[in-house]
mmCIF file of C-alpha atoms in Angstrom:
data_model
loop_
_atom_site.group_PDB
_atom_site.id
_atom_site.type_symbol
_atom_site.label_atom_id
_atom_site.label_comp_id
_atom_site.label_asym_id
_atom_site.label_seq_id
_atom_site.Cartn_x
_atom_site.Cartn_y
_atom_site.Cartn_z
ATOM 1 C CA MET A 250 116.647 51.695 172.280
ATOM 2 C CA LYS A 251 114.081 54.630 171.145
ATOM 3 C CA VAL A 252 111.452 53.921 169.037
ATOM 4 C CA SER A 253 108.946 56.427 167.025
ATOM 5 C CA ILE A 254 105.596 55.345 166.250
ATOM 6 C CA LYS A 255 103.849 57.045 163.233
ATOM 7 C CA GLN A 256 100.200 56.552 163.343
ATOM 8 C CA LEU A 257 98.910 56.230 160.203
ATOM 9 C CA GLU A 258 95.002 57.916 158.913
ATOM 10 C CA PHE A 259 93.066 55.256 157.774
ATOM 11 C CA PRO A 260 92.729 55.583 153.781
ATOM 12 C CA SER A 261 89.027 57.530 153.374
ATOM 13 C CA SER A 262 88.738 56.035 149.680
ATOM 14 C CA ILE A 263 88.356 52.049 151.354
ATOM 15 C CA LYS A 264 86.231 53.046 154.516
ATOM 16 C CA ASP A 265 83.714 54.920 152.031
ATOM 17 C CA LYS A 266 83.904 51.625 149.813
ATOM 18 C CA ILE A 267 82.678 49.128 152.449
ATOM 19 C CA LEU A 268 80.837 51.275 154.556
ATOM 20 C CA LYS A 269 78.527 51.599 151.051
ATOM 21 C CA LEU A 270 77.788 47.921 150.935
ATOM 22 C CA LYS A 271 74.637 46.801 151.948
ATOM 23 C CA ASP A 272 73.350 45.883 155.219
ATOM 24 C CA ILE A 273 76.781 47.360 156.722
ATOM 25 C CA SER A 274 74.868 48.975 159.436
ATOM 26 C CA LYS A 275 73.804 45.490 160.770
ATOM 27 C CA LEU A 276 77.101 44.366 162.022
ATOM 28 C CA HIS A 277 80.347 46.134 164.142
ATOM 29 C CA ILE A 278 82.856 47.495 161.958
ATOM 30 C CA ASP A 279 86.864 48.776 163.011
ATOM 31 C CA PHE A 280 88.592 50.350 160.927
ATOM 32 C CA ILE A 281 92.122 50.157 162.664
ATOM 33 C CA GLY A 282 94.660 52.871 161.226
ATOM 34 C CA GLY A 283 98.387 51.346 160.282
ATOM 35 C CA LYS A 284 102.044 52.031 162.030
ATOM 36 C CA TYR A 285 105.319 53.240 161.292
ATOM 37 C CA ILE A 286 107.482 51.963 163.909
ATOM 38 C CA HIS A 287 110.861 53.031 162.794
ATOM 39 C CA PHE A 288 114.296 52.071 165.452
ATOM 40 C CA GLU A 289 116.078 55.273 165.877
ATOM 41 C CA ASN A 290 120.015 54.523 164.997
ATOM 42 C CA THR A 291 118.979 51.779 163.022
ATOM 43 C CA ASN A 292 118.007 50.964 159.542
ATOM 44 C CA LEU A 293 114.940 49.277 160.653
ATOM 45 C CA THR A 294 111.417 49.946 160.150
ATOM 46 C CA ILE A 295 108.364 48.251 160.745
ATOM 47 C CA HIS A 296 104.829 49.445 158.216
ATOM 48 C CA GLU A 297 101.982 47.487 160.610
ATOM 49 C CA PRO A 298 99.104 47.380 157.702
ATOM 50 C CA HIS A 299 95.934 49.341 158.273
ATOM 51 C CA GLN A 300 92.848 46.648 159.596
ATOM 52 C CA ILE A 301 89.094 46.571 159.218
ATOM 53 C CA ILE A 302 87.485 43.734 161.277
ATOM 54 C CA ILE A 303 84.052 43.450 160.709
ATOM 55 C CA SER A 304 81.936 41.258 163.040
ATOM 56 C CA ASN A 305 78.792 39.810 164.379
ATOM 57 C CA ASN A 306 77.700 38.072 167.419
ATOM 58 C CA ASP A 307 78.760 34.298 165.875
ATOM 59 C CA SER A 308 82.103 35.333 163.944
ATOM 60 C CA TYR A 309 84.364 37.912 162.617
ATOM 61 C CA PHE A 310 86.994 38.633 159.214
ATOM 62 C CA ALA A 311 89.651 40.905 159.642
ATOM 63 C CA LEU A 312 91.396 42.552 155.948
ATOM 64 C CA ILE A 313 94.136 44.145 155.803
ATOM 65 C CA ASN A 314 95.512 47.239 153.818
ATOM 66 C CA TYR A 315 98.779 48.197 153.007
ATOM 67 C CA GLU A 316 99.291 52.075 153.073
ATOM 68 C CA ASN A 317 99.132 53.670 149.027
ATOM 69 C CA ASN A 318 98.260 50.418 147.384
ATOM 70 C CA PRO A 319 94.063 49.491 147.100
ATOM 71 C CA THR A 320 94.185 46.094 147.485
ATOM 72 C CA LEU A 321 91.873 44.553 150.114
ATOM 73 C CA TYR A 322 93.907 41.053 151.795
ATOM 74 C CA ASP A 323 92.278 38.425 153.538
ATOM 75 C CA LYS A 324 94.046 38.372 156.961
ATOM 76 C CA THR A 325 94.090 34.971 157.402
ATOM 77 C CA ASN A 326 95.830 33.868 155.140
ATOM 78 C CA MET A 327 96.679 37.126 153.026
ATOM 79 C CA GLN A 328 94.759 36.352 149.223
ATOM 80 C CA ASN A 329 93.244 39.108 147.628
ATOM 81 C CA VAL A 330 90.205 39.935 148.302
ATOM 82 C CA THR A 331 87.469 42.254 146.485
ATOM 83 C CA ILE A 332 83.893 43.785 146.952
ATOM 84 C CA ASP A 333 82.434 41.069 145.516
ATOM 85 C CA THR A 334 84.005 38.214 148.255
ATOM 86 C CA ILE A 335 83.184 40.971 150.953
ATOM 87 C CA LYS A 336 80.020 40.849 150.034
ATOM 88 C CA PHE A 337 79.445 37.231 150.073
ATOM 89 C CA LEU A 338 80.816 36.752 153.133
ATOM 90 C CA ILE A 339 78.202 39.809 154.561
ATOM 91 C CA LEU A 340 75.507 38.292 154.005
ATOM 92 C CA LYS A 341 76.922 34.806 155.308
ATOM 93 C CA MET A 342 77.294 36.457 158.603
ATOM 94 C CA LEU A 343 73.950 38.379 158.479
ATOM 95 C CA GLU A 344 72.397 34.848 158.135
ATOM 96 C CA LYS A 345 73.170 33.460 161.088
#
């Protein structure tokens, strides 16, 4: 079975919002672009979301974003995450 994979570019609007947060440069941030994975000769397609992983030496949190959707989700419980929540989490990580 042939599989085609299309790499998606990470949305710059979301990346810019994250990078503008105060003190974010003190943490390690990975922006991972999503993928469309299509199984040829079938009607099956998998959409792998974009991921943002923010970490320090002790902890991390992961966010996901689906293509054409400005909402960020917490990867562990799939709840919406606001910029204010991200700011709070960053402050907690910097305290450690």
